[in-house]
Structures are given as structure tokens and as C-alpha cells.
CSV table of C-alpha atoms and ligand atoms in Angstrom, one decimal:
chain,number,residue,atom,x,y,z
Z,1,UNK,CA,154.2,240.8,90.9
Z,2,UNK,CA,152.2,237.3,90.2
Z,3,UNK,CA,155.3,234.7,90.5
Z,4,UNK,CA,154.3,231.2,89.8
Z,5,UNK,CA,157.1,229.3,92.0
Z,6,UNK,CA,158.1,225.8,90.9
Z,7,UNK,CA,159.1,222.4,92.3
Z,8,UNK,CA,159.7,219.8,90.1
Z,9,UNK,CA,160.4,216.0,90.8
Z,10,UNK,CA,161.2,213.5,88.9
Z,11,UNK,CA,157.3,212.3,89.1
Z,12,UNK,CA,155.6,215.0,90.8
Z,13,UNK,CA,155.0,218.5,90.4
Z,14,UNK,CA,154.4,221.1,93.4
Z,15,UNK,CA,153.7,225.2,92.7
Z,16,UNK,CA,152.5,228.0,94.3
Z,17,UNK,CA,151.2,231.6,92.8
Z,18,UNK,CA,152.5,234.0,95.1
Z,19,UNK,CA,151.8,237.8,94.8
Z,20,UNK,CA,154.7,239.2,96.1
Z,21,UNK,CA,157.2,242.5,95.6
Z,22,UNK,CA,160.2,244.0,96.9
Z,23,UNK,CA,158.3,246.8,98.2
Z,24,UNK,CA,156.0,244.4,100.0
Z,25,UNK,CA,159.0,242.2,101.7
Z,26,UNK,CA,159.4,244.7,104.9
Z,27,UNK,CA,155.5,244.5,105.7
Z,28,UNK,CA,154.9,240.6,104.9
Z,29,UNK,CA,152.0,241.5,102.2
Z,30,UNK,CA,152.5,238.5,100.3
Z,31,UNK,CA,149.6,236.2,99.5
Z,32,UNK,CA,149.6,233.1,98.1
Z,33,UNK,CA,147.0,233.0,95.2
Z,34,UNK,CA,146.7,229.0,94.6
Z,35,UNK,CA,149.0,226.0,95.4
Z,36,UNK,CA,148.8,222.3,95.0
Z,37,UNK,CA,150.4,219.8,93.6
Z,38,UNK,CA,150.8,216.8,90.6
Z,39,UNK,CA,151.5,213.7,91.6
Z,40,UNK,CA,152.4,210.4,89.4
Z,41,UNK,CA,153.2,212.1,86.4
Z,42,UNK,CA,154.4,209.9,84.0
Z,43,UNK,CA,151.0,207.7,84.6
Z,44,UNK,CA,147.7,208.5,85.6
Z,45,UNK,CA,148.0,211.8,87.7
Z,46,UNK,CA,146.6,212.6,90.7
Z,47,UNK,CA,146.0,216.9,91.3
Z,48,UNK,CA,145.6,218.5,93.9
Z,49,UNK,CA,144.8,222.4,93.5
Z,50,UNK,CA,143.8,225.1,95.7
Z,51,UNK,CA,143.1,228.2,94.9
Z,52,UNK,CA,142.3,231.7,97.1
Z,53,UNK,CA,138.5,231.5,97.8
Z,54,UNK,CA,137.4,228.2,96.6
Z,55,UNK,CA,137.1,224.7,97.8
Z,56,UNK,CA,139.7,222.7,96.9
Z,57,UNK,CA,139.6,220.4,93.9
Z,58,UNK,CA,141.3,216.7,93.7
Z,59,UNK,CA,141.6,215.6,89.8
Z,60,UNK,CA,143.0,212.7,87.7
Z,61,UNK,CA,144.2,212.5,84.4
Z,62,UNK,CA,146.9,211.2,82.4
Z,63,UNK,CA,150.0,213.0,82.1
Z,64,UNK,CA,153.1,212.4,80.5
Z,65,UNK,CA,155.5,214.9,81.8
Z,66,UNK,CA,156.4,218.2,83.2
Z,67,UNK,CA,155.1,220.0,80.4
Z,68,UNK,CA,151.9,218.2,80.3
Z,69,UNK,CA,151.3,218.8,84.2
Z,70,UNK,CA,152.0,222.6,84.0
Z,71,UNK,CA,149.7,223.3,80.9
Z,72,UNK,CA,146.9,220.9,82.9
Z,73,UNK,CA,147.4,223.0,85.8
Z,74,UNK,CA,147.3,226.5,83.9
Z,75,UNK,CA,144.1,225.1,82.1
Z,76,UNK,CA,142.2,224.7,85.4
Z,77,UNK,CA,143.4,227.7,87.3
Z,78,UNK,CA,143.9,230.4,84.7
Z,79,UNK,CA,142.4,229.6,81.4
Z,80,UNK,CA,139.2,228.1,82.2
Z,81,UNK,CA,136.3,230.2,82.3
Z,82,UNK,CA,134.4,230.8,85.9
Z,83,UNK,CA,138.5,230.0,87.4
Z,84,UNK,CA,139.1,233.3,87.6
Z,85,UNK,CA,141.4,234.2,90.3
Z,86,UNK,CA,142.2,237.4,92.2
Z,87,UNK,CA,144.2,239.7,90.4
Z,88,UNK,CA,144.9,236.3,86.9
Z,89,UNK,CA,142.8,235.9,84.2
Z,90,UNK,CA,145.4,235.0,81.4
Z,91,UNK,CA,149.1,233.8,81.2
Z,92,UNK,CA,150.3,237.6,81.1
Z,93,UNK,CA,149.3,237.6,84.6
Z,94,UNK,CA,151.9,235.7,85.9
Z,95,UNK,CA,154.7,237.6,85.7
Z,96,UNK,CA,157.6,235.3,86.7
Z,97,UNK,CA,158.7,231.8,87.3
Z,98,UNK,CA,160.8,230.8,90.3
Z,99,UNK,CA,162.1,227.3,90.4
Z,100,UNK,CA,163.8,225.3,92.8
Z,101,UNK,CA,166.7,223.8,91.4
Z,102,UNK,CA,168.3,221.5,94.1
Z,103,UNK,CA,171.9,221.7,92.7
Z,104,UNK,CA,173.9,224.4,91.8
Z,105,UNK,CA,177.6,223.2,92.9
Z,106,UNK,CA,180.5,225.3,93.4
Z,107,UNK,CA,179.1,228.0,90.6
Z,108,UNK,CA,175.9,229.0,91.9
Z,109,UNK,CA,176.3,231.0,95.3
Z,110,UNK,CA,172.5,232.5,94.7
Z,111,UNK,CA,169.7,232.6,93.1
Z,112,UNK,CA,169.7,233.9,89.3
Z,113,UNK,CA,167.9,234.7,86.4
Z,114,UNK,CA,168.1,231.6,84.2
Z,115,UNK,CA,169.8,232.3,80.5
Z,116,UNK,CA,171.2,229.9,78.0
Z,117,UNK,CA,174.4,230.1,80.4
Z,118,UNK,CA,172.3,229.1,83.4
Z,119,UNK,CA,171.0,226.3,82.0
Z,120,UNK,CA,174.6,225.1,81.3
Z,121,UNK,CA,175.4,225.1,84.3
Z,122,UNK,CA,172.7,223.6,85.9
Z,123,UNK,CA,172.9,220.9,83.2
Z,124,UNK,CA,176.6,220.7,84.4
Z,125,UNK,CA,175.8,220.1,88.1
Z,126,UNK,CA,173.4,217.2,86.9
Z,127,UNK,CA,176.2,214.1,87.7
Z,128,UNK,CA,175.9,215.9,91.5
Z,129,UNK,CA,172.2,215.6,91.6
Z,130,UNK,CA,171.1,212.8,88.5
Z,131,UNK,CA,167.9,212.3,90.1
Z,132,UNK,CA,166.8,215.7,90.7
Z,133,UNK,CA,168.6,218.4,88.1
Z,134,UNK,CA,166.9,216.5,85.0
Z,135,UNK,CA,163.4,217.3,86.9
Z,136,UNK,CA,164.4,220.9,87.8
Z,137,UNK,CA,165.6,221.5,83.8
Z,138,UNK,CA,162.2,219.3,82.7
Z,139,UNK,CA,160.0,222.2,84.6
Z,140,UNK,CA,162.2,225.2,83.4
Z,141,UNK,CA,162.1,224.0,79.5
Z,142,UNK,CA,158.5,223.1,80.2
Z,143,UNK,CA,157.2,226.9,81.9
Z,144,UNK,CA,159.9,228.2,78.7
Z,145,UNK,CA,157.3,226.7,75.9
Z,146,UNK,CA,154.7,227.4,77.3
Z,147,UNK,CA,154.9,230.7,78.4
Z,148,UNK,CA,157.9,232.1,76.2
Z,149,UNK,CA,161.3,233.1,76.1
Z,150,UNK,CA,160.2,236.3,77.2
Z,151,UNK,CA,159.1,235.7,80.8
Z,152,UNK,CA,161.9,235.8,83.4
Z,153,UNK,CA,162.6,232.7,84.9
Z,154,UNK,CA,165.0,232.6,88.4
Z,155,UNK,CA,166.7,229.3,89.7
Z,156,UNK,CA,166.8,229.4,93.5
Z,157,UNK,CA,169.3,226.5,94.8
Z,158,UNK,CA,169.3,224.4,97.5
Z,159,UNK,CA,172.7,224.5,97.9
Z,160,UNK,CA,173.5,228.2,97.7
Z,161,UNK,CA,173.0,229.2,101.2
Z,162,UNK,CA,175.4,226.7,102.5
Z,163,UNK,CA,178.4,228.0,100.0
Z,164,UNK,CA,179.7,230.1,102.7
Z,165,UNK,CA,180.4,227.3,104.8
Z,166,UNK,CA,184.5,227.4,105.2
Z,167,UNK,CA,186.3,224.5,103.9
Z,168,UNK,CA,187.3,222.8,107.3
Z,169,UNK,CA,183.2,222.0,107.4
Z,170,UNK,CA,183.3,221.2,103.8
Z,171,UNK,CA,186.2,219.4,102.9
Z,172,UNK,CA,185.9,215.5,103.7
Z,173,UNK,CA,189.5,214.0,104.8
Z,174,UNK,CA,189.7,212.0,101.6
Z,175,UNK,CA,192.7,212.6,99.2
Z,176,UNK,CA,192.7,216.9,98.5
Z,177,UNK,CA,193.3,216.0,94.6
Z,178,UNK,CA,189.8,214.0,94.5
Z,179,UNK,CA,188.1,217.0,95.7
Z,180,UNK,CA,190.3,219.1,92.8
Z,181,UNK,CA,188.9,216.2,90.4
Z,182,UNK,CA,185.5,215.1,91.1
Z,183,UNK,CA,183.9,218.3,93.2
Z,184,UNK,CA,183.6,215.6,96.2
Z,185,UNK,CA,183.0,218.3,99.0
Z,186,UNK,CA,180.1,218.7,101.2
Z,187,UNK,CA,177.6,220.8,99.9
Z,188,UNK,CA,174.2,221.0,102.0
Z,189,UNK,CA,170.4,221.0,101.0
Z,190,UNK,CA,167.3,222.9,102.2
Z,191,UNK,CA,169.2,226.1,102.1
Z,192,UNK,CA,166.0,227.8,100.9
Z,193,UNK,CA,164.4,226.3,104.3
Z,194,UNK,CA,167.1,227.4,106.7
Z,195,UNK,CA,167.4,231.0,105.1
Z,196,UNK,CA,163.9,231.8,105.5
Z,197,UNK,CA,164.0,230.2,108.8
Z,198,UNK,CA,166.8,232.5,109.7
Z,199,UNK,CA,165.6,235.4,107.9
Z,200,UNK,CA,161.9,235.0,110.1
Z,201,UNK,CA,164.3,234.6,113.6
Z,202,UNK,CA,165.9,238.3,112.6
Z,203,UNK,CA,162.5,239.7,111.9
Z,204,UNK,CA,160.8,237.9,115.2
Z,205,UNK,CA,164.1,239.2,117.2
Z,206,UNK,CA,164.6,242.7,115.3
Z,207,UNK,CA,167.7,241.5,114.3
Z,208,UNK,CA,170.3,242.7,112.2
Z,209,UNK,CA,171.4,239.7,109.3
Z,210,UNK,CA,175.5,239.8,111.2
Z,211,UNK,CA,174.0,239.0,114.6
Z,212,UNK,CA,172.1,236.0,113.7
Z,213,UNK,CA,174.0,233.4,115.8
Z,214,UNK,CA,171.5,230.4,115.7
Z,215,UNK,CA,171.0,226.5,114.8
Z,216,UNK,CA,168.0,225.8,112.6
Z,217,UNK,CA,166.6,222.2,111.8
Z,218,UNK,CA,164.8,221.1,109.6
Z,219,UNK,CA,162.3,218.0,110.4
Z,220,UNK,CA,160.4,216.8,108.1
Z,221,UNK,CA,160.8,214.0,105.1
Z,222,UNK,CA,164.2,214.7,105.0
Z,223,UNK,CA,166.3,216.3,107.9
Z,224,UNK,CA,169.3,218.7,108.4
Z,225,UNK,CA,170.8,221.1,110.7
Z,226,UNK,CA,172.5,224.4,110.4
Z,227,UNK,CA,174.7,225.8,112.2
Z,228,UNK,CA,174.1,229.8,111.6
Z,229,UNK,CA,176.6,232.4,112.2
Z,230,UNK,CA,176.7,236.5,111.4
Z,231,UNK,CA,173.2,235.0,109.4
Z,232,UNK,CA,175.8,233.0,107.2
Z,233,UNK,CA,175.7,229.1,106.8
Z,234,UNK,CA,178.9,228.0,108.4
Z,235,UNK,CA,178.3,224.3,108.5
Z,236,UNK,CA,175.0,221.9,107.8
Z,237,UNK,CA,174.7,218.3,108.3
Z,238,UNK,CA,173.5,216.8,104.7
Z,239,UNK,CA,176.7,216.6,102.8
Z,240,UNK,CA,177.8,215.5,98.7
Z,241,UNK,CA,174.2,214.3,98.7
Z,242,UNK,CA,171.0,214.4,101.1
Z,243,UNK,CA,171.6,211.2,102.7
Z,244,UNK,CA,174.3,212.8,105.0
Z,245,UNK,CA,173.7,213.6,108.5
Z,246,UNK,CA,170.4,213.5,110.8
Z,247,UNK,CA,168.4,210.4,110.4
Z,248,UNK,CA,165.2,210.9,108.1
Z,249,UNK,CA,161.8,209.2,106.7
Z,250,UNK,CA,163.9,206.9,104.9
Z,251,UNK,CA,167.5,208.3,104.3
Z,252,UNK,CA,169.7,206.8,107.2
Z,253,UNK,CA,171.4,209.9,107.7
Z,254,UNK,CA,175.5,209.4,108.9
Z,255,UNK,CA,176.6,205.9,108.3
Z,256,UNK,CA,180.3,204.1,108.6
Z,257,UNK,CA,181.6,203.9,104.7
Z,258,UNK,CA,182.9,200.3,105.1
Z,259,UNK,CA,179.2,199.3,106.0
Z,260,UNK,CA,178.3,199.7,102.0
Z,261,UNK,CA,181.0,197.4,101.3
Z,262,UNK,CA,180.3,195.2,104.3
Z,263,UNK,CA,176.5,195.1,102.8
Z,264,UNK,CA,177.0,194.2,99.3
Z,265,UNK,CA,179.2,191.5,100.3
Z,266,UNK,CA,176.8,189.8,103.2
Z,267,UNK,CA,173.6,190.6,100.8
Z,268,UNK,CA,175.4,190.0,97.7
Z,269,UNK,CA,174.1,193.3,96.4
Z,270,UNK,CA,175.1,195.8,94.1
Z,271,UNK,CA,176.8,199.5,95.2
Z,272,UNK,CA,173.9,200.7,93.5
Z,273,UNK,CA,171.3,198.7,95.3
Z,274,UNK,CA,172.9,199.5,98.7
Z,275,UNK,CA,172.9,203.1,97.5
Z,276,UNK,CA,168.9,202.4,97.6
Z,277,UNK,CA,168.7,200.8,100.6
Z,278,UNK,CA,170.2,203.6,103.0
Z,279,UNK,CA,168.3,206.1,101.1
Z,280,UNK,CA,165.0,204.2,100.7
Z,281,UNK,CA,164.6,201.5,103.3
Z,282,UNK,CA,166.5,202.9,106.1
Z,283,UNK,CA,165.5,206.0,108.5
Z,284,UNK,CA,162.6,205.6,110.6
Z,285,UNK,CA,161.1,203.1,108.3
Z,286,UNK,CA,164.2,200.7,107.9
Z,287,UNK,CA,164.4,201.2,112.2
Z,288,UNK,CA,160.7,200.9,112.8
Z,289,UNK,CA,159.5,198.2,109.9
Z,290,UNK,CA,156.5,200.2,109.9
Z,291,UNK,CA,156.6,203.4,108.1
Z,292,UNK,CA,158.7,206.7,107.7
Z,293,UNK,CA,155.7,208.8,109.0
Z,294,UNK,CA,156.5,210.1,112.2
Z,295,UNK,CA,153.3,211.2,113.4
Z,296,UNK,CA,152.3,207.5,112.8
Z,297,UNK,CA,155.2,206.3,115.0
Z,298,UNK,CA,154.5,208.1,117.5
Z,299,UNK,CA,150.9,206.9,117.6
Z,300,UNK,CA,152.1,202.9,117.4
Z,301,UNK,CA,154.3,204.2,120.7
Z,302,UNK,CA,151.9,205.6,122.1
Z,303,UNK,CA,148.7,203.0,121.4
Z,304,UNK,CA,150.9,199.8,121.6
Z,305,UNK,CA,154.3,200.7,122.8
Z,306,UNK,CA,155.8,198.8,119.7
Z,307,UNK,CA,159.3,198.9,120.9
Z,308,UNK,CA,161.0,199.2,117.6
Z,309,UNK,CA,158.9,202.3,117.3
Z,310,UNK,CA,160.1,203.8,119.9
Z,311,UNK,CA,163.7,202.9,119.1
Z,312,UNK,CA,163.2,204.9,115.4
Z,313,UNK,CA,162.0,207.7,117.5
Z,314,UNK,CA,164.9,207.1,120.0
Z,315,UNK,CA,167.5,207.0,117.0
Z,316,UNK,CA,166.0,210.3,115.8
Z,317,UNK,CA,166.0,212.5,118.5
Z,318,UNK,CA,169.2,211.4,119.6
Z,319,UNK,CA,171.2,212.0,116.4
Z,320,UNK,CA,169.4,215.2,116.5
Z,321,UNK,CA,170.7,216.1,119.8
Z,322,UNK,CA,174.5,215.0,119.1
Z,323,UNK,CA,174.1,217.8,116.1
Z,324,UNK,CA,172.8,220.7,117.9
Z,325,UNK,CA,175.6,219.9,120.5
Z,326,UNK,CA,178.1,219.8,117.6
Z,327,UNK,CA,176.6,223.4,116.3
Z,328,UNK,CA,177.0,224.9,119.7
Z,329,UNK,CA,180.6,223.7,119.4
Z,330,UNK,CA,181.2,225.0,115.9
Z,331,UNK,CA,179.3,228.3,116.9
Z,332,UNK,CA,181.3,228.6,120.3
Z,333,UNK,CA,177.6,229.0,121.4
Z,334,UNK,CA,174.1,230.1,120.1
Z,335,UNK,CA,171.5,232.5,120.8
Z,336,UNK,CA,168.7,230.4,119.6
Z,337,UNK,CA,167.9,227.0,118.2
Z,338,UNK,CA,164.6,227.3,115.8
Z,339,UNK,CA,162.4,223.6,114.9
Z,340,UNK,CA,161.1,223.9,111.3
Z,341,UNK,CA,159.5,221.3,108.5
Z,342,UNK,CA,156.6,218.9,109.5
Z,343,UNK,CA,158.3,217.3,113.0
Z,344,UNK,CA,159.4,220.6,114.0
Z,345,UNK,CA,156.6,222.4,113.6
Z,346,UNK,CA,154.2,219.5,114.9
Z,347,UNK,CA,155.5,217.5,117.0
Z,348,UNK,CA,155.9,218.9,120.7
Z,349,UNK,CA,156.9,215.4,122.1
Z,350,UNK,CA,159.9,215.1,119.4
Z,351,UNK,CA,160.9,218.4,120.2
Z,352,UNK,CA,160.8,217.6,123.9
Z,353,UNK,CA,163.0,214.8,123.6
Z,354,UNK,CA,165.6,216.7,121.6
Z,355,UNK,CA,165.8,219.3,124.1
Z,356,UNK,CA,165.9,216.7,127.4
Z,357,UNK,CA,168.3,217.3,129.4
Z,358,UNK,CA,170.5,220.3,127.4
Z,359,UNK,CA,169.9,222.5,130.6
Z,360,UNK,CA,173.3,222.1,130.9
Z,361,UNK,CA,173.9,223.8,127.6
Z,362,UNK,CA,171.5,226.6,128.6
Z,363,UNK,CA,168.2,225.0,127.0
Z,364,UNK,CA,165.4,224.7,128.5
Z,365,UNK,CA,161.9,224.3,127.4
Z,366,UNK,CA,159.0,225.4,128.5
Z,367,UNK,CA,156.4,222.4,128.9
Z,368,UNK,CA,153.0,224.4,128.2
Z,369,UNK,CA,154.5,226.8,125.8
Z,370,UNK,CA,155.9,223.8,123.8
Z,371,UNK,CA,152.5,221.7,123.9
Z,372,UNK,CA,150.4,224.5,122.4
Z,373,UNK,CA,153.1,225.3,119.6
Z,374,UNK,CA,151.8,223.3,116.5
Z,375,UNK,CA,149.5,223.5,113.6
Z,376,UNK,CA,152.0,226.5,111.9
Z,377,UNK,CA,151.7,228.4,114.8
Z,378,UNK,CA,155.4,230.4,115.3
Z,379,UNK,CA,156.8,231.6,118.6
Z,380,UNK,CA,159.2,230.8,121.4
Z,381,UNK,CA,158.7,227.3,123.2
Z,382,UNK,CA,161.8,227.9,126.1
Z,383,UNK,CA,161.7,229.5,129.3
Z,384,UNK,CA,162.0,232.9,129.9
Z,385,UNK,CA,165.8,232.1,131.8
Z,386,UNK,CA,166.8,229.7,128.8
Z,387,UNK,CA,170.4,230.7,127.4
Z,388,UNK,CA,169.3,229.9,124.2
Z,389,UNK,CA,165.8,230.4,122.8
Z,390,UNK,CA,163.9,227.7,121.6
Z,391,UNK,CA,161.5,229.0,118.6
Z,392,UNK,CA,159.4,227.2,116.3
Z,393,UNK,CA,158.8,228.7,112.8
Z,394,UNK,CA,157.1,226.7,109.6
Z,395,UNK,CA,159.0,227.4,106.9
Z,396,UNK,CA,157.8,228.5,104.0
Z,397,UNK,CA,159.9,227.6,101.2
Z,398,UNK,CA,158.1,228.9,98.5
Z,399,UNK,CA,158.1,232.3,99.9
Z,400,UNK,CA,161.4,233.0,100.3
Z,401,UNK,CA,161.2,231.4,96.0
Z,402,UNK,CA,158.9,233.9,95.1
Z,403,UNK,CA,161.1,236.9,97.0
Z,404,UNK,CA,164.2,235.8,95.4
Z,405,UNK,CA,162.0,235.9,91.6
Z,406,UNK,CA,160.7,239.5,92.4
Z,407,UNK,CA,164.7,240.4,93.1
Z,408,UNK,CA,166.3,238.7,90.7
Z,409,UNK,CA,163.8,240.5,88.1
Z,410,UNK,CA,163.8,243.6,89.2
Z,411,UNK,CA,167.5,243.9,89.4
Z,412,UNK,CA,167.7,243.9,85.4
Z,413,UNK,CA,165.8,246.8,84.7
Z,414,UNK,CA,165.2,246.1,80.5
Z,415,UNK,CA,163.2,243.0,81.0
Z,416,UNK,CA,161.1,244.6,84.3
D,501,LIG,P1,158.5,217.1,103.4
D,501,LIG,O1,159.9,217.0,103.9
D,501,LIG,O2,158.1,216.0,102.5
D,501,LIG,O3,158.1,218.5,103.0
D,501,LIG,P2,157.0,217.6,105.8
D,501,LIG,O4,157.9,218.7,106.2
D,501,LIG,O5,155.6,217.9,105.5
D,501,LIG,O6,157.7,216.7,104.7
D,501,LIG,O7,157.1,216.6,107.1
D,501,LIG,C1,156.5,215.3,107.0
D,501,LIG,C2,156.7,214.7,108.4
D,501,LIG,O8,156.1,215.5,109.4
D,501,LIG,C3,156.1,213.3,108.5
D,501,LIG,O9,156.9,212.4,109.1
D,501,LIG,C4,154.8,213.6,109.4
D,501,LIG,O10,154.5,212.4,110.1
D,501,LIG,C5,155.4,214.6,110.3
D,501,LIG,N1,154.3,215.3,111.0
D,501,LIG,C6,153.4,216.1,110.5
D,501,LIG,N2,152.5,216.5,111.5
D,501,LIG,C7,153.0,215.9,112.7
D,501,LIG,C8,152.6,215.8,114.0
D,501,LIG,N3,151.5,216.5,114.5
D,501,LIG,N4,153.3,215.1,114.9
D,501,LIG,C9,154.4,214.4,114.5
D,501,LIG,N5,154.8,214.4,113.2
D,501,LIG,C10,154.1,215.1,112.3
């Protein structure tokens, strides 16, 4: 099956065409047909598409929404003459959509085939997520008109994986009748990252799912952890929203409550304007003053030893390494601990700091190994007598998306 797999933002529009089926999962046949991404919509757009075969193409235009970016994307890859590619020649090539919805709340434990009811309850989950649900709806009513009720579309939520966290890692110690009221538990993000992680661990390992005993995390933009056991989410570090936990590009990660009132009163800011601050201006840009790029940090270290650099990069590795101690903890130990997203894939001198000095813990890394792990390259980075593996493994997001599509179709037997 051709699955076109969806991520919409509030101003920006990423896909992938992914041939993929069920049959195909156990051998890893998939290939991805075309990808890019729409940026700015709303204003003058910026596109960036690649497809199987040919160079890739950067275009600008004016686009007013979701709609508008999809049918300009479909226009260049499918319907214009000479785009032709493997396998796609008209719209009834594509034979599902797969969308990543970031919130699902309580009600959506996995991924689903979207019907009027669906849509409900995303709509319903939009107070959890206000910034991002509205987007996620924009692309599914957007794919809806333009391709027609009759194509099966599948939400696949960044929240579901965590669901079967227990409530002792979900509950916050706030009043139990405001969780009753308002839904204010933790919930996690990045599920689809640390499930495909996991699920590539098993396959690596020749696992079986129940003895998956690992703590994945997830560097990139945003961070989280997950602690991982019998290959079930049992506790992650972003929480009600994303700004919970590890410290990221921008997003401060955990913070004392009282500062936000401390803030507005010193700054004589709004809650909402603090709000922005610790997820805009904060991270390793608020830290550094320089930027939330951490590849660019690590250069200004490096180059100039810019000291508040290095204290971004400090903050970061160290708040990493408090969480994978608190996931061996929760775990009652690990068999592996598996780097993912743009850091943990790239960066061998983040990953080195994280891992200094948890010999104690049964880490240990192995200094070549970890060096020559980078560029999407996936394998194990600790010594051969480390307790706990060290792995790296790029995630791949839109994979697991497309899987999920093929699954979710296939499982109602009328429509496939
Ligand atoms: P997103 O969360 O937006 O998907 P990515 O997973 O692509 O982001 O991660 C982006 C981050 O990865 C940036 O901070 C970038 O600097 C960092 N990164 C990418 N390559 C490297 C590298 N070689 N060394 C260090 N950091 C890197």
C-alpha cells in the first residue's frame, strides 16, 4: 500500500509517501517514495520536496492553509506530467493517509481509523493541546476534501504509547478531584518515536515485545525519556504538556511551579507570557543566549570556549543523566539505554557526557565505537562487558505512521 503519512503544524507541513504492508513489516521492505516539507504556510511558503530518483526541488509560493499546501504538494508530485513516481501517477495511488495527531488524552490508547466519532474526540482533546490538535484536524479535513470521504484516514497519537504508564508515574500530587475534573495527569509525547525505537531494539536483539526492559531518549528539538518495561511505556519525562522534563532547544524542561509566579511578579508579566518564555526562550537558547541548535553550541565550545555554551551543554547532559538514573530506578534496572532524534543520533560528544561516569550503573561506552556512530548509522556504542547496552537507532517516525495506516486499514476488511 501507497500511505501518504501526515504532520501538520500550526504553520508548516511535513509528509512522507511510504510504500509499505503488513506482509512487508517482518522483512523491512518499506520505501519511502517522496518526503519534504511546507514551511510558513499562512504566508509566502517555502517547499521543500524530494522524491525517489530525482534531485530535490526547493519552491515558493503563497499558501494560505493546510488545504492549500497539500493540493500544491500533490500538484508537483503526482499530478504534473513528467512527476511521475514509482509505482503513483494519480490520487487513486495513494491509498491511505496516516496523520500524526499529538493528542489523544485518556480516550485514544492507539492509533485508529478516523470517523465522524474520531474526529470528536480529537476535537475534544483540543483544550489539552490548543496549539497543535487544530493543525492535526486542519490536515485531516484538508486530505478529506481533497481526496474524499472514501479514503481511509488513521490518527496515530503521540500520547498513546505512554497510556500504559501506571498512575503512580502519571498522577501529579495536586488535589485527586482536579485530576477527576480537569484531566490534569501526565501524559507523555513522542510515543510514536520511543515505540519504533523500541520496536527496532527487539528486532536488533531478536527480542520478544515482554522482554524489552530498556530506556529510550529522544534528543532532538524537543527531548524525553522513557522508561520501557515488558516493551510497555511505564513512565516518560514530558508530562500535561511537552515542556515537562529533559531540557530542550527552547522548552526548559522541569522547572519549580512558584518560579512562574515569582516571574510574572519580578517581570511584571502575564501567566501567558511566562508560559512563552519557558517554552520559547528558555532551553539551550535561554542558557546559551546564542541559539537552540546544538550542533552550533558545540562548535562555539569548541572554537571559542564560550562558557555559557558550555553551561547549556552542561545543563543538558546533566538533566539527561539524572533521568536515565531515575529509569534504572523505576525499571529496577535495564538491559539497554538506546540515543535517538538529531543529538542522539549525531552527537558522539553529547552522548559521551551523558554516559560519564555511570560505570557504576553498569554503562560503559566504548570510545571508537561511539565516535563513528553518526550520520543514521544504528548499532551498539558500549563495551562488550557494559551491563547495559548503549545503542543508537534514528528513529523513523513516519515509518512506524505508515505501519500503523496499513493495520488500521486492513483490519476492516469492507473498506480494504
Ligand atoms: P526535531 O526535534 O525538530 O525533529 P531533530 O531531531 O532533527 O529535531 O534534532 C535537531 C537537533 O539535532 C538540533 O539541535 C541539531 O543541532 C542537532 N544535531 C544534528 N546533527 C548534529 C550533530 N552532528 N551534532 C550535534 N547535534 C546535532
Amino acid at each position: 500500500m501507497n500511505v501518504l503519512v501526515l504532520n501538520c503544524g500550526s504553520s508548516s507541513l511535513k509528509f512522507q509517501l511510504v510504500e509499505t504492508d503488513v506482509d512487508l513489516m517482518a522483512s523491512d521492505a518499506d520505501t519511502c517514495k517522496a518526503r519534504g516539507v511546507v514551511e510558513r504556510i499562512g504566508s509566502q511558503a517555502l517547499i521543500t520536496l524530494n522524491a525517489e530518483g530525482q534531485p530535490q526541488r526547493k519552491l515558493a509560493t503563497a499558501l494560505r492553509d493546510q488545504g492549500a499546501a497539500l493540493d500544491f504538494i500533490l500538484r508537483n508530485l503526482v499530478l504534473q506530467p513528467g512527476a511521475a513516481l514509482p509505482g503513483i501517477s494519480a490520487l487513486s495511488d495513494i491509498h491511505a493517509i496516516g496523520h500524526r495527531v499529538v493528542h489523544g488524552g485518556e480516550k485514544f490508547k492507539k492509533s485508529v481509523l478516523i470517523d465522524s466519532e474520531v474526529l470528536r474526540g480529537i476535537e475534544e482533546c483540543i483544550e489539552l493541546a490548543p496549539l497543535h490538535n487544530p493543525a492535526n484536524l486542519g490536515g485531516i479535513r484538508a486530505a478529506r476534501s481533497l481526496f474524499g470521504e472514501g479514503l481511509p484516514q488513521v490518527a496515530v497519537f503521540d500520547t498513546s504509547f505512554h497510556s500504559s504508564m501506571p498512575e503512580e508515574a502519571y498522577l501529579y500530587s495536586i488535589p485527586y478531584p482536579l485530576y477527576r475534573r480537569h484531566k490534569i495527569r501526565r501524559y507523555g509525547f513522542h510515543g510514536t518515536s520511543h515505540r519504533y525505537v523500541a520496536h527496532r531494539y527487539r528486532q536488533l536483539e531478536g527480542k520478544e515485545r515482554e522482554a524489552t526492559n530498556i530506556i529510550t531518549v529522544h534528543l532532538g528539538n524537543g527531548c524525553s525519556a522513557c522508561a520501557i518495561k515488558a516493551g510497555n511505556s511505564v513512565d516518560t519525562s514530558m508530562g500535561f504538556t511537552p515542556l515537562e522534563g529533559l531540557v530542550m532547544g527552547t522548552r526548559s524542561g522541569d522547572v519549580d511551579p512558584s518560579i512562574l509566579e515569582f516571574l510574572a511578579h519580578k517581570e511584571g508579566m502575564s501567566l501567558a507570557e511566562v508560559d512563552l518564555l519557558l517554552n520559547k526562550q528558555s532551553g539551550l537558547l535561554g542558557l546559551s543566549g546564542l541559539t537552540n541548535d546544538m550542533r552550533e553550541l558545540l562548535d562555539e565550545e569548541r572554537e571559542h570556549g564560550d562558557r555559557r555554551a558550555r553551561l547549556a551543554i552542561d545543563v543538558f547532559c546533566y538533566r539527561v543523566k539524572k533521568y536515565v538514573g531515575a529509569y534504572l530506578a523505576a525499571l529496577g534496572g535495564a538491559d539497554a539505554l538506546v540515543f535517538t532524534g538529531g543529538i542522539g543520533e549525531n552527537s558522539a560528544e553529547i552522548r559521551r557526557r551523558i554516559c560519564n561516569e555511570l560505570e557504576w550503573f553498569g554503562i560503559a561506552l566504548e570510545p571508537e565505537a561511539n565516535v563513528a556512530m553518526t550520520g543514521g548509522k544504528e548499532g551498539v556504542v558500549s563495551t562488550a562487558i557494559s551491563r547495559v547496552k548503549v545503542y543508537v537507532i534514528p528513529t523513523n517516525e513516519e515509518l512506524l505512521i505508515a505501519r500503523d495506516t496499513v493495520r488500521c486499514v486492513k483490519a476492516v476488511p469492507r473498506r480494504w
